[in-house]
Short mmCIF file of C-alpha atoms in Angstrom, two decimals:
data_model
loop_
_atom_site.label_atom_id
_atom_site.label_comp_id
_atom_site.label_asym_id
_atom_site.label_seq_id
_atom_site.Cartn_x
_atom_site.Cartn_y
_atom_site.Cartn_z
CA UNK A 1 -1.92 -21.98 16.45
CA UNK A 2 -0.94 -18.78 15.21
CA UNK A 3 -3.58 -16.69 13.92
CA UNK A 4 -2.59 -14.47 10.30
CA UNK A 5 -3.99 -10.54 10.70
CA UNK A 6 -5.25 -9.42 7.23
CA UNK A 7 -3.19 -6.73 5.67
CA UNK A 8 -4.72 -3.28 6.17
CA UNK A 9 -5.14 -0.12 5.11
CA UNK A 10 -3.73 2.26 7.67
CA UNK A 11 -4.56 6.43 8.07
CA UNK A 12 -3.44 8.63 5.11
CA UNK A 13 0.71 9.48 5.24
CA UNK A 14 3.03 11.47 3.23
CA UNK A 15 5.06 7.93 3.47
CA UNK A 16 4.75 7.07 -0.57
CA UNK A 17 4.97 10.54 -2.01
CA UNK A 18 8.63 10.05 -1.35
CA UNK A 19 9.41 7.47 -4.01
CA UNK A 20 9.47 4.43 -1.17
CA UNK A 21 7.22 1.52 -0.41
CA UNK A 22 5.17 2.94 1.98
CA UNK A 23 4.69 -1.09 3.40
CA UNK A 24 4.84 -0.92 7.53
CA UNK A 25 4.45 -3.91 9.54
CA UNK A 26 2.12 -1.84 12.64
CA UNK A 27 1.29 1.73 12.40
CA UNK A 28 4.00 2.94 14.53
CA UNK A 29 6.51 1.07 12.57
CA UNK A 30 8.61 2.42 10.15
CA UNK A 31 8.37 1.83 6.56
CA UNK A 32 9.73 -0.43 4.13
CA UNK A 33 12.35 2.01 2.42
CA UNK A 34 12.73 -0.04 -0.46
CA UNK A 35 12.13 2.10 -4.15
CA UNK A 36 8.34 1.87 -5.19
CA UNK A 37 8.12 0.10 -8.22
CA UNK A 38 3.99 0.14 -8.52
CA UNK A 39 1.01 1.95 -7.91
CA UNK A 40 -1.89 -0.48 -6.99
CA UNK A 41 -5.78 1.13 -6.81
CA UNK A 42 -7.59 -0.72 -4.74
CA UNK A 43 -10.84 0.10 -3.16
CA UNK A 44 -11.22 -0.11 1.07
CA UNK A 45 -15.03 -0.19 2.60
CA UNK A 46 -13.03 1.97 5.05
CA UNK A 47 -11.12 4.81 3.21
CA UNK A 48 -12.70 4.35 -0.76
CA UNK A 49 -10.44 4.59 -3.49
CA UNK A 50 -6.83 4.26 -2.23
CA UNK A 51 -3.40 4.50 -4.16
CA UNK A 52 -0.72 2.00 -2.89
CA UNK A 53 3.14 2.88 -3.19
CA UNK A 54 4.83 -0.58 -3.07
CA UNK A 55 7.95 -2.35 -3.90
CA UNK A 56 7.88 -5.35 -5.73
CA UNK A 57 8.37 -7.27 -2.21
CA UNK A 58 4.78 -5.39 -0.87
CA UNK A 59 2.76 -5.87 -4.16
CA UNK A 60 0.87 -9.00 -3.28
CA UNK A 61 -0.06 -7.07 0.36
CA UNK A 62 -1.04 -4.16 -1.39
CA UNK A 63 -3.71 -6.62 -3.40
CA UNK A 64 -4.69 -7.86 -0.42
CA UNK A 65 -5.04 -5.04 1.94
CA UNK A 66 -7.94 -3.52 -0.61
CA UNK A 67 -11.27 -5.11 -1.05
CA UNK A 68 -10.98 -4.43 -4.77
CA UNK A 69 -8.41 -4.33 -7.18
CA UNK A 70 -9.16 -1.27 -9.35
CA UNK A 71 -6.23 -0.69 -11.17
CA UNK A 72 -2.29 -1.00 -11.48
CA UNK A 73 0.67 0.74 -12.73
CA UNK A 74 4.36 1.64 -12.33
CA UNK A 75 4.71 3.81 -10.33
CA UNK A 76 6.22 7.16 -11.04
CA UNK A 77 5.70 11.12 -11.18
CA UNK A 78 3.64 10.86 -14.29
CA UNK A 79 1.01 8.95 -13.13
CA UNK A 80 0.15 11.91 -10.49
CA UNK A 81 -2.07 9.52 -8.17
CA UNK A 82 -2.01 10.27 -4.54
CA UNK A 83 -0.63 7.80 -2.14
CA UNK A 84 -1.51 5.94 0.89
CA UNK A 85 -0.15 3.07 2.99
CA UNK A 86 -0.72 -0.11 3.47
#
């Protein structure tokens, strides 16, 4: 019986601001390195109002890691949300 961990919402990085999926397996792991393609709002009872970077690989963990789905969008310079992990 193997027992599935809910995604999370890990401490505040720059990992995101750099145009990548900022999708790690653990904390200490590195990140996903694929291109962002999306933006997804969510809100976290822990950290409040959090913006996603994720590939289109990380999207559905991104939804899942928040409590609440706020908002989604592609993700790129204009949009000028900040960014957190996953």
């Amino acid at each position: 019986n193997t027992d599935q961990m809910k995604p999370f919402i890990g401490p505040p990085t720059s990992t995101g601001t750099d145009g990548l999926c900022a999708y790690a397996e653990q904390l200490d792991s590195p990140g996903c390195q694929e291109p962002a393609t999306v933006h997804v709002i969510v809100r976290d009872s822990g950290w409040g109002d959090v913006a996603l970077a994720s590939c289109a690989r990380h999207r559905g963990l991104a939804h899942l890691a928040g409590g609440i789905v706020l908002d989604e969008h592609p993700y790129g310079a204009a949009c000028m949300q900040p960014t957190d992990t996953p």
